[in-house]
């Protein structure tokens, strides 16, 4: 049985907890896997390091990616995800505090599917997460699993 | 009218009155007769000449026999013998005479020689004088022309060393001097250093660091110390000054001081192998040249100073620019970290406050709930402040893209947006049409959004808001303005209007972070303009601004 889950890449425990709460409030049913830095996120996705032996066919339905991360930053993680056949089609939503133009441009040019700024106002944040869930987990049709698109 | 006739004494009369020498000589050259003009011009009386060989008496320096022979030979060939020959008078003076000799023959035999002599002495002297004057004049005008050439070349050169080297070479060549050298007074004022000298002698002396003490010891030293020219024409009497072993052939020398704006900055030396080479006219020309040269040297020095200052300034600017760039980079990094790092804890404060309100509302009393709401309000406000601060910092970063911008259209768009948000408000708005400028449309929109946004905000308590955007002219300058009839402000605090986070109204009266006008000011400044305001409490405000270009 395939496991439906979201990968949340977030180093700030407060943001992690709040994001979890917002997802719960928005009635997201999926499991949530948390990676606390860029390296861990890649280890998880590619079954390396502490995740050695993990079934990498099990890919998240959605990746929520913070940009400012220890070790590897979000943009590098994004680039690695996009350059690997196993993960190149995964929807990645950049979820960050930054509204700097350069971050937005860099994210999209490295293949982010969406860019959402985490607002300070928690009510707005919940609203954003609701929209996110509706679009990516309900409306969006993901690419078929296990099939490669020829380019 | 008297009848002119050739009377019996006619020939005698002519002989006696003729203004030219008339003489009759025997074929051997002895004098037979000479007229009074001949007596007058030679200084000899007729008796002193008669019977004596004419040429022997009057041409004592020459071999008279040879003259006689050559005259006789020539007269065989020609009817008239013309030549010019200088006689020596009885007093020993030379007189230049133009001679015409005719031989009179009886059959083939020469019986006598008739000679006419015309005195050319004065004419020749006048001619010589004219020649001499002409020559002197040519000499002088040649030098003047050379002086002018030197002047032209000195006024176009901007490098002191090049200027003086070229000038001494030109003067030496132009006046054909033996040696020309130029000394400049050093920084201490004690010594004059040789800075340019012609030929190998000059080269060697410069190499050796030749310098002379300013004072009476040398011609150069004296000339600088006294600010006067000094001439030494006679080798013998002034031998001490011509003792330079590198210039052994100097026989006369002139030293001229170089004076610019009353300052004695050095001296020139001109040396010649001729014993009295320097005429007054030469000196006059050289003095004029020295004056010009002194000014030119001062100019090149000033130019070099200006160049140095400019280079120094450029270096300073480059350094400051590098510093500023570094500071800007730091600021950018700071702004970036503000946008990330300051927001995260705020979000946590707000998020957990909300979590508390949702999950633990029942455990809190009314005051507890109120506190939590206040925490959230404050948090959001700080979030807004951070956002506005970032916007402000972004305005100073980034490049300006100048284009033609229609401020009137921009203002209408902004007001329409505002009215859409609060359709219930009554607004009387006047926008002057067609106010176009050159500027960055993105920045100008931000400025108008803030100015019109303020007008909109501060008229919110009135039943009918009046907002005007227009243009006027103040002291010939194009000035734009945004005027409203709202809350206005106290002119006492006008200085605080444009400072970041400065507010003249309480938050609960009119909300805002106090960044708006600071932002507007920054936009206007980036456009090279100025902004100022006029207002009265409860009687509205007018914001004026200019834009360059």
XYZ file of C-alpha atoms in Angstrom:
700
model
C 0.000 0.000 0.000
C 1.450 3.345 -1.027
C 2.025 5.836 1.681
C 0.894 9.377 0.942
C 3.042 11.917 2.700
C 4.416 15.417 2.594
C 8.103 16.212 3.120
C 8.574 19.356 5.181
C 12.117 20.701 5.084
C 12.350 23.145 8.004
C 15.090 23.813 10.550
C 13.186 26.090 12.910
C 11.280 23.971 15.472
C 8.764 26.785 16.050
C 8.005 27.014 12.366
C 7.845 23.224 12.174
C 5.300 23.059 14.973
C 3.254 25.938 13.556
C 3.333 24.498 10.048
C 2.167 21.134 11.417
C -0.593 22.887 13.295
C -1.607 24.839 10.198
C -1.654 21.649 8.131
C -3.750 19.944 10.740
C -6.097 22.907 10.973
C -6.432 22.771 7.193
C -7.353 19.104 7.505
C -4.421 17.723 5.568
C -4.685 13.978 6.082
C -1.245 13.069 4.794
C 1.623 11.982 6.983
C 4.297 14.577 7.354
C 7.978 13.757 7.279
C 10.262 16.479 8.567
C 13.851 16.992 7.497
C 15.711 19.545 9.600
C 18.379 20.577 7.136
C 19.145 20.357 3.432
C 21.466 17.377 3.724
C 18.886 15.369 5.656
C 16.235 16.154 3.049
C 18.472 14.776 0.274
C 19.474 11.740 2.372
C 15.794 11.000 2.881
C 14.888 11.404 -0.792
C 17.814 9.402 -2.130
C 18.061 6.805 0.635
C 21.532 7.683 1.778
C 23.210 8.361 5.129
C 20.870 7.685 8.024
C 18.125 6.775 5.489
C 20.267 4.092 3.861
C 17.999 1.335 2.646
C 14.821 3.396 2.572
C 12.574 2.538 -0.372
C 13.192 5.532 -2.612
C 10.215 4.574 -4.772
C 8.216 6.041 -1.905
C 8.295 9.715 -2.852
C 6.431 12.530 -1.154
C 3.321 13.914 -2.753
C 4.566 17.410 -2.037
C 7.769 18.956 -0.720
C 7.526 22.114 1.398
C 10.957 23.661 1.287
C 12.373 26.420 3.456
C 15.213 28.369 1.809
C 17.409 29.293 4.742
C 18.708 25.980 6.001
C 21.838 24.746 7.744
C 24.406 22.765 5.708
C 22.795 22.789 2.256
C 20.447 25.687 1.636
C 17.024 25.325 0.074
C 18.062 26.452 -3.392
C 20.758 23.795 -3.580
C 18.342 21.135 -2.338
C 15.912 22.227 -5.042
C 18.570 21.975 -7.718
C 19.523 18.450 -6.631
C 15.891 17.365 -6.579
C 15.386 18.655 -10.104
C 18.552 17.070 -11.455
C 17.759 13.554 -10.256
C 15.496 11.343 -12.386
C 13.820 9.937 -9.278
C 12.666 13.289 -7.982
C 12.650 15.684 -10.908
C 8.850 15.718 -11.249
C 8.017 16.146 -7.573
C 6.024 19.256 -6.812
C 8.176 21.561 -4.659
C 6.670 24.564 -2.928
C 9.112 27.044 -1.477
C 7.794 28.160 1.883
C 9.934 30.906 3.359
C 10.095 34.143 5.346
C 11.894 35.942 2.555
C 10.182 38.180 0.059
C 13.475 39.225 -1.539
C 13.156 39.351 -5.298
C 16.404 37.465 -5.767
C 15.098 34.496 -3.741
C 11.877 34.393 -5.724
C 13.687 34.518 -9.085
C 16.294 31.938 -8.041
C 13.619 29.575 -6.736
C 11.617 29.637 -9.941
C 14.651 29.428 -12.169
C 15.723 26.269 -10.347
C 12.329 24.730 -10.894
C 10.158 25.559 -7.887
C 6.468 24.927 -8.599
C 5.321 27.652 -6.283
C 6.679 30.282 -3.919
C 4.834 31.172 -0.755
C 5.960 33.687 1.804
C 5.239 32.717 5.391
C 3.335 35.678 6.771
C 3.881 36.863 10.341
C 0.136 36.802 10.927
C -0.776 33.242 11.828
C -4.349 33.567 10.535
C -2.942 34.498 7.140
C -0.506 31.613 7.387
C -3.348 29.161 7.970
C -5.147 30.673 5.000
C -2.041 30.159 2.837
C -1.690 26.556 3.929
C -5.369 25.938 3.142
C -4.898 27.251 -0.383
C -1.754 25.179 -0.728
C -3.520 22.014 0.306
C -6.468 22.708 -1.976
C -4.283 23.286 -4.978
C -1.461 20.772 -4.607
C -3.164 17.939 -2.816
C -6.663 18.180 -4.238
C -6.767 19.964 -7.600
C -3.323 19.199 -8.948
C -2.857 16.033 -11.003
C 0.621 14.659 -10.219
C 2.759 12.921 -12.826
C 2.173 9.137 -12.937
C 4.548 7.338 -10.623
C 7.213 5.024 -11.948
C 6.855 6.377 -15.454
C 9.442 8.598 -17.005
C 8.576 11.303 -19.410
C 10.820 11.260 -22.414
C 12.447 14.615 -23.124
C 64.310 135.699 -73.353
C 68.074 135.481 -73.576
C 69.410 133.631 -76.565
C 71.625 130.747 -75.585
C 74.596 130.499 -77.853
C 77.704 128.459 -77.887
C 80.009 131.379 -77.301
C 83.788 131.260 -77.798
C 84.330 130.443 -74.073
C 81.725 127.702 -73.925
C 84.080 124.746 -73.561
C 86.176 126.550 -71.010
C 83.078 127.422 -69.101
C 81.872 123.818 -69.067
C 85.306 122.647 -67.950
C 85.305 125.158 -65.144
C 81.694 124.679 -63.936
C 81.197 120.923 -64.407
C 80.185 119.272 -61.102
C 82.160 116.174 -62.054
C 85.912 115.703 -62.334
C 87.142 116.519 -65.826
C 90.776 115.857 -66.548
C 93.089 115.552 -69.487
C 95.951 113.081 -69.280
C 98.897 112.367 -71.532
C 99.139 108.818 -72.887
C 101.685 107.974 -70.164
C 99.165 108.967 -67.462
C 100.722 112.298 -66.511
C 98.202 114.998 -65.775
C 97.803 117.721 -68.364
C 94.831 119.565 -66.884
C 92.169 119.067 -64.180
C 89.081 121.157 -63.520
C 88.070 122.805 -60.217
C 85.682 119.948 -59.360
C 88.657 117.623 -59.661
C 90.677 119.869 -57.346
C 87.815 119.950 -54.832
C 87.266 116.205 -54.758
C 90.874 115.110 -54.641
C 92.063 117.878 -52.367
C 94.995 118.568 -54.699
C 95.397 121.860 -56.529
C 95.823 121.643 -60.311
C 99.470 122.693 -60.005
C 100.134 119.802 -57.620
C 98.839 117.342 -60.185
C 99.948 118.797 -63.505
C 102.974 117.027 -64.839
C 102.641 114.194 -62.266
C 101.264 110.787 -63.048
C 97.598 110.991 -62.276
C 97.303 107.417 -60.965
C 100.479 107.526 -59.012
C 99.227 110.476 -56.974
C 95.620 109.449 -56.497
C 96.061 105.712 -56.099
C 99.118 105.476 -53.893
C 98.279 101.982 -52.722
C 98.212 100.540 -56.237
C 100.875 99.808 -58.849
C 100.238 102.834 -61.126
C 102.245 101.402 -64.014
C 100.008 98.432 -64.155
C 96.940 100.687 -64.121
C 98.272 102.800 -66.943
C 99.063 99.743 -68.987
C 95.660 98.189 -68.437
C 93.909 101.531 -69.281
C 95.885 101.900 -72.488
C 95.214 98.295 -73.446
C 91.506 98.629 -72.825
C 91.186 101.941 -74.665
C 92.510 100.205 -77.760
C 89.499 97.949 -77.618
C 86.720 100.322 -76.534
C 85.715 103.900 -77.186
C 84.623 104.501 -73.624
C 86.047 102.915 -70.490
C 83.794 102.893 -67.433
C 84.923 101.690 -64.045
C 84.685 102.482 -60.396
C 87.770 103.145 -58.395
C 88.470 104.646 -55.021
C 90.921 107.514 -54.934
C 92.829 108.635 -51.885
C 92.469 112.352 -51.299
C 95.295 114.570 -50.265
C 93.992 114.285 -46.668
C 94.179 110.512 -46.953
C 90.432 109.830 -47.157
C 89.031 107.380 -49.630
C 86.501 108.588 -52.202
C 84.598 106.303 -54.440
C 84.615 107.643 -57.969
C 82.895 106.358 -61.069
C 85.320 106.930 -63.931
C 84.666 107.303 -67.675
C 87.739 107.502 -69.887
C 87.855 108.389 -73.549
C 90.977 108.047 -75.697
C 91.623 110.745 -78.337
C 93.561 109.560 -81.344
C 95.288 111.249 -84.252
C 95.334 108.528 -86.822
C 96.216 105.376 -84.868
C 98.144 107.214 -82.254
C 96.675 107.983 -78.865
C 97.367 111.555 -78.097
C 95.466 112.141 -74.910
C 93.030 110.642 -72.464
C 89.992 112.627 -71.336
C 88.636 111.477 -68.017
C 85.366 112.191 -66.221
C 84.953 111.265 -62.589
C 81.678 111.218 -60.714
C 81.826 111.124 -56.904
C 79.724 108.238 -55.607
C 81.063 108.263 -52.054
C 77.914 109.566 -50.354
C 75.604 107.493 -52.467
C 77.631 104.399 -51.721
C 77.721 105.207 -48.013
C 73.951 105.677 -47.983
C 73.578 102.392 -49.782
C 75.828 100.686 -47.291
C 73.904 102.186 -44.405
C 70.700 100.991 -45.958
C 72.191 97.527 -46.386
C 73.308 97.534 -42.784
C 69.897 98.652 -41.518
C 68.160 96.155 -43.697
C 70.385 93.426 -42.413
C 69.844 94.464 -38.802
C 66.133 94.585 -39.378
C 66.116 91.149 -40.938
C 68.152 89.814 -38.065
C 65.758 91.284 -35.567
C 62.630 90.123 -37.282
C 64.092 86.642 -37.614
C 64.705 86.607 -33.868
C 61.260 87.990 -33.153
C 59.748 85.277 -35.236
C 61.790 82.695 -33.377
C 60.719 84.261 -30.112
C 57.118 83.966 -31.233
C 57.695 80.330 -32.136
C 59.163 79.691 -28.716
C 56.224 81.482 -27.131
C 53.742 79.366 -29.063
C 55.457 76.158 -28.178
C 55.782 77.081 -24.516
C 52.132 77.956 -24.232
C 51.002 74.594 -25.581
C 53.159 72.360 -23.384
C 51.727 71.161 -20.095
C 54.717 69.303 -18.723
C 57.280 71.500 -16.944
C 60.338 69.411 -17.767
C 59.369 68.994 -21.416
C 58.668 72.722 -21.624
C 62.048 73.858 -20.354
C 64.056 71.261 -22.278
C 62.332 72.169 -25.541
C 62.666 75.880 -24.899
C 66.417 75.905 -24.247
C 66.962 73.783 -27.368
C 64.834 76.108 -29.468
C 66.588 79.243 -28.212
C 70.023 77.757 -28.774
C 69.103 76.774 -32.309
C 67.307 80.011 -33.113
C 70.041 82.353 -31.900
C 72.892 80.028 -32.725
C 74.322 80.252 -29.223
C 77.093 78.077 -27.890
C 75.101 76.982 -24.871
C 71.733 77.715 -23.215
C 70.888 76.539 -19.720
C 67.930 76.915 -17.376
C 68.075 76.918 -13.611
C 65.120 76.641 -11.228
C 65.231 77.606 -7.574
C 64.829 74.569 -5.323
C 62.255 74.220 -2.533
C 64.545 75.733 0.097
C 65.148 78.816 -2.063
C 68.877 78.463 -1.359
C 70.028 76.843 -4.565
C 69.291 77.146 -8.256
C 69.373 73.701 -9.844
C 70.251 73.225 -13.492
C 67.099 71.680 -14.964
C 67.890 71.918 -18.670
C 71.085 72.505 -20.628
C 71.911 72.106 -24.273
C 74.389 69.710 -25.770
C 76.659 67.256 -24.080
C 77.807 69.896 -21.592
C 74.211 70.341 -20.421
C 73.649 66.611 -20.211
C 76.776 66.087 -18.132
C 76.024 68.965 -15.775
C 72.479 67.781 -15.155
C 73.807 64.286 -14.602
C 76.228 65.710 -12.039
C 73.409 67.606 -10.287
C 74.908 71.023 -11.110
C 73.532 73.729 -8.845
C 74.514 77.243 -7.880
C 73.939 79.114 -4.669
C 71.411 81.941 -4.928
C 73.492 85.030 -4.155
C 76.393 87.030 -5.514
C 78.814 84.178 -6.267
C 77.791 83.444 -9.851
C 76.072 85.248 -12.702
C 73.019 82.977 -12.300
C 73.051 83.336 -8.516
C 73.397 87.108 -8.776
C 70.682 87.384 -11.412
C 68.191 85.417 -9.279
C 69.128 87.194 -6.045
C 68.757 90.627 -7.638
C 65.982 89.872 -10.125
C 68.030 91.571 -12.841
C 69.792 90.533 -16.055
C 73.567 90.341 -16.010
C 75.801 90.541 -19.028
C 79.443 89.590 -19.314
C 80.781 90.514 -22.713
C 84.502 90.544 -22.138
C 86.305 87.345 -21.406
C 89.385 88.958 -20.043
C 87.741 91.174 -17.456
C 85.144 88.670 -16.322
C 87.191 85.518 -16.674
C 85.987 84.030 -13.446
C 82.557 83.403 -14.919
C 83.845 81.574 -17.933
C 85.867 79.054 -16.041
C 83.460 76.193 -16.708
C 85.676 73.394 -18.080
C 82.691 71.878 -19.891
C 82.133 75.139 -21.810
C 85.669 76.173 -22.731
C 84.732 78.306 -25.749
C 82.392 80.736 -24.037
C 83.412 84.326 -24.726
C 80.270 86.177 -23.658
C 77.345 85.337 -21.442
C 73.978 86.711 -20.418
C 72.053 85.618 -17.339
C 68.352 86.516 -17.234
C 66.139 86.006 -14.195
C 62.855 84.089 -14.541
C 60.200 86.042 -12.682
C 56.583 84.981 -12.451
C 54.034 86.970 -10.445
C 56.886 88.701 -8.619
C 58.471 85.381 -7.636
C 62.040 84.695 -8.773
C 61.716 81.119 -9.832
C 65.056 80.680 -11.633
C 67.285 82.032 -14.381
C 68.440 81.435 -17.944
C 72.025 81.514 -19.148
C 72.913 82.212 -22.781
C 76.516 81.731 -23.842
C 78.235 82.558 -27.091
C 81.645 81.938 -28.577
C 81.632 85.500 -29.951
C 83.079 88.159 -27.700
C 80.188 90.611 -27.885
C 77.384 88.442 -29.080
C 74.519 90.142 -27.325
C 73.044 93.254 -28.921
C 70.453 95.379 -27.162
C 67.870 94.093 -29.549
C 68.798 90.464 -28.735
C 68.544 91.238 -25.045
C 65.120 92.810 -25.466
C 63.849 89.728 -27.269
C 65.438 87.324 -24.797
C 63.915 89.261 -21.901
C 60.442 89.023 -23.399
C 61.002 85.320 -23.929
C 62.203 84.880 -20.348
C 59.044 86.596 -19.081
C 56.829 84.339 -21.158
C 58.792 81.289 -20.155
C 58.538 82.131 -16.453
C 54.760 82.402 -16.714
C 54.593 79.218 -18.769
C 56.657 77.344 -16.159
C 54.356 78.565 -13.410
C 51.351 77.464 -15.466
C 52.704 74.003 -16.097
C 53.534 73.694 -12.408
C 49.989 74.731 -11.491
C 48.636 72.346 -14.096
C 50.734 69.546 -12.631
C 49.471 70.428 -9.170
C 45.887 70.375 -10.407
C 46.571 67.032 -12.070
C 47.983 65.697 -8.837
C 44.999 66.971 -6.904
C 42.663 65.404 -9.435
C 44.495 62.094 -9.256
C 44.406 62.276 -5.488
C 40.704 63.071 -5.522
C 40.042 60.269 -7.958
C 41.857 57.892 -5.669
C 39.856 59.166 -2.708
C 36.633 58.754 -4.648
C 37.612 55.221 -5.641
C 38.405 54.404 -2.024
C 35.186 55.912 -0.764
C 33.220 54.151 -3.470
C 34.787 50.856 -2.458
C 33.922 51.597 1.170
C 30.390 52.542 0.239
C 29.992 49.462 -1.902
C 31.148 47.352 1.014
C 28.760 49.121 3.369
C 25.939 48.699 0.873
C 26.698 45.007 0.614
C 26.598 44.759 4.384
C 23.346 46.655 4.429
C 21.901 44.343 1.867
C 23.001 41.338 3.871
C 21.445 42.981 6.906
C 18.184 43.629 5.129
C 18.148 40.088 3.881
C 18.699 38.668 7.321
C 16.059 41.035 8.731
C 13.558 39.733 6.272
C 14.298 36.168 7.295
C 15.468 36.134 10.842
C 13.315 38.794 12.462
C 10.129 37.487 10.974
C 10.550 33.893 12.143
C 10.318 34.633 15.891
C 7.444 37.037 15.264
C 5.623 34.358 13.427
C 6.216 31.996 16.360
C 4.908 34.583 18.850
C 1.812 35.199 16.790
C 1.284 31.542 15.937
C 1.544 30.281 19.501
C -0.582 33.129 20.793
C -3.213 32.024 18.323
C -2.714 28.396 19.404
C -3.250 29.505 22.999
C -6.395 31.378 22.046
C -7.732 28.399 20.183
C -6.766 25.584 22.517
C -6.705 27.204 25.940
C -9.285 29.983 25.734
C -11.355 28.304 28.417
C -8.477 28.423 30.922
C -8.017 32.146 30.547
C -10.056 34.995 31.957
C -11.013 38.087 30.028
C -7.800 39.941 30.941
C -5.645 36.963 29.827
C -7.456 36.838 26.526
C -7.041 40.601 26.116
C -3.310 40.332 26.764
C -2.966 37.631 24.157
C -4.856 39.751 21.639
C -2.511 42.626 22.411
C 0.462 40.351 21.893
C -0.900 39.443 18.479
C -1.654 43.050 17.536
C 1.832 44.134 18.502
C 3.363 41.244 16.609
C 1.515 42.053 13.430
C 2.451 45.655 13.744
C 6.092 44.740 14.061
C 5.687 42.476 11.036
C 4.329 45.482 9.137
C 7.197 47.650 10.286
C 9.711 45.109 9.067
C 7.965 44.887 5.704
C 7.891 48.659 5.309
C 11.514 48.952 6.362
C 12.478 46.388 3.764
C 10.523 48.256 1.103
C 12.356 51.431 2.024
C 15.730 49.737 1.847
C 14.847 48.223 -1.505
C 14.181 51.681 -2.920
C 17.784 52.689 -2.334
C 19.080 49.520 -3.881
C 18.447 48.537 -7.466
C 19.081 50.595 -10.568
C 16.961 53.469 -11.836
C 15.263 52.936 -15.153
C 14.458 56.341 -16.554
C 11.628 56.657 -19.005
C 8.791 59.022 -19.799
C 6.181 58.770 -17.071
C 2.717 60.331 -17.111
C 2.246 61.319 -13.475
C -1.402 62.287 -14.095
C -2.301 58.793 -15.289
C -0.315 57.276 -12.455
C -2.155 59.445 -9.907
C -5.567 58.470 -11.363
C -4.700 54.795 -11.158
C -3.578 55.100 -7.550
C -6.723 57.004 -6.517
C -8.960 54.548 -8.363
C -7.331 51.681 -6.453
C -7.881 53.498 -3.160
C -11.518 54.263 -3.994
C -12.160 50.630 -4.907
C -11.088 49.556 -1.429
C -13.481 52.011 0.246
C -16.295 52.633 -2.247
C -18.473 54.210 0.442
C -16.248 57.303 0.751
C -17.211 60.610 -0.867
C -14.308 62.051 -2.837
C -13.877 65.254 -4.763
C -10.659 64.826 -6.685
C -8.853 67.043 -9.185
C -5.980 65.715 -11.230
C -4.234 68.073 -13.654
C -3.931 66.240 -16.968
C -0.808 65.412 -18.951
C 1.907 65.979 -16.347
C 4.723 63.990 -17.889
C 8.265 63.623 -16.533
C 11.376 61.518 -17.038
C 11.805 59.031 -14.227
C 11.600 55.506 -12.884
C 7.940 54.548 -13.095
C 8.188 51.916 -10.360
C 9.663 54.378 -7.871
C 7.337 57.222 -8.874
C 4.340 54.954 -8.405
C 5.533 54.139 -4.872
C 5.895 57.880 -4.183
C 2.399 58.711 -5.446
C 0.904 55.714 -3.651
C 2.289 57.053 -0.405
C 1.393 60.719 -0.976
C -2.120 60.037 -2.257
C -2.501 57.201 0.277
C -1.716 59.715 3.019
C -4.182 62.220 1.591
C -6.771 59.466 1.457
C -6.026 58.350 5.014
C -5.981 61.788 6.609
C -9.276 62.826 5.006
C -11.043 59.624 6.115
C -12.939 61.398 8.907
C -14.426 64.045 6.627
C -17.796 63.695 4.912
C -16.260 64.951 1.666
C -12.560 64.443 0.968
C -10.851 66.833 -1.398
C -7.644 65.619 -2.985
C -5.746 67.469 -5.680
C -2.715 66.540 -7.745
C -1.268 69.331 -9.864
C 1.632 71.390 -10.983
C 2.751 74.935 -10.277
C 5.829 77.063 -10.822
C 7.949 78.416 -7.999
C 10.934 80.637 -8.858
C 10.907 79.362 -12.434
C 11.003 75.750 -11.295
C 8.405 73.129 -12.109
C 6.854 71.932 -8.872
C 4.261 69.163 -8.402
C 1.940 69.012 -5.431
C -0.537 66.769 -3.660
C -3.070 68.690 -1.587
C -5.826 67.505 0.727
C -8.333 69.060 3.134
C -7.692 66.472 5.851
C -6.219 66.416 9.330
C -3.148 68.433 8.343
C -0.298 68.906 10.780
C 1.364 71.385 13.052
C 4.158 73.204 11.146
C 6.237 73.058 14.354
C 6.920 69.418 13.579
C 7.427 69.805 9.837
C 11.064 68.706 10.197
C 9.984 65.352 11.539
C 7.647 64.556 8.675
C 10.164 62.819 6.471
C 12.091 60.822 9.081
C 11.645 57.041 9.133
C 9.232 55.878 11.866
C 8.320 59.487 12.656
C 4.628 59.940 13.160
C 2.639 63.042 13.958
C -0.587 61.149 14.747
C -1.418 58.448 17.253
C -1.762 54.935 15.862
C -5.323 54.648 17.065
C -6.157 57.926 15.292
C -4.612 57.114 11.915
C -2.739 53.882 11.418
C 0.651 53.622 9.747
C 4.248 52.824 10.420
C 5.775 56.209 9.691
C 7.777 54.949 6.764
C 5.664 56.349 3.939
C 7.042 59.883 3.710
C 10.610 58.681 4.292
C 10.028 56.430 1.318
C 8.636 59.302 -0.777
C 11.592 61.472 0.112
C 14.004 58.766 -0.918
C 12.284 58.378 -4.281
C 12.351 62.133 -4.882
C 16.018 62.367 -3.881
C 16.917 59.525 -6.201
C 15.341 61.603 -8.958
C 17.473 64.584 -8.001
C 14.472 66.485 -6.646
C 13.368 68.050 -3.360
C 10.254 67.602 -1.248
C 8.668 69.844 1.368
C 5.303 70.270 2.997
C 2.895 72.893 4.272
C -0.003 72.238 6.586
C -2.253 73.387 9.403
C -3.969 71.271 11.984
C -7.442 70.257 10.708
C -6.987 72.388 7.606
C -5.256 69.994 5.280
C -1.738 69.489 3.986
C 0.126 70.163 0.756
C 3.195 68.187 -0.272
C 5.382 69.817 -2.925
C 8.089 68.051 -4.862
C 10.413 68.652 -7.788
C 11.989 66.123 -10.119
C 15.148 66.736 -12.071
C 15.246 66.098 -15.789
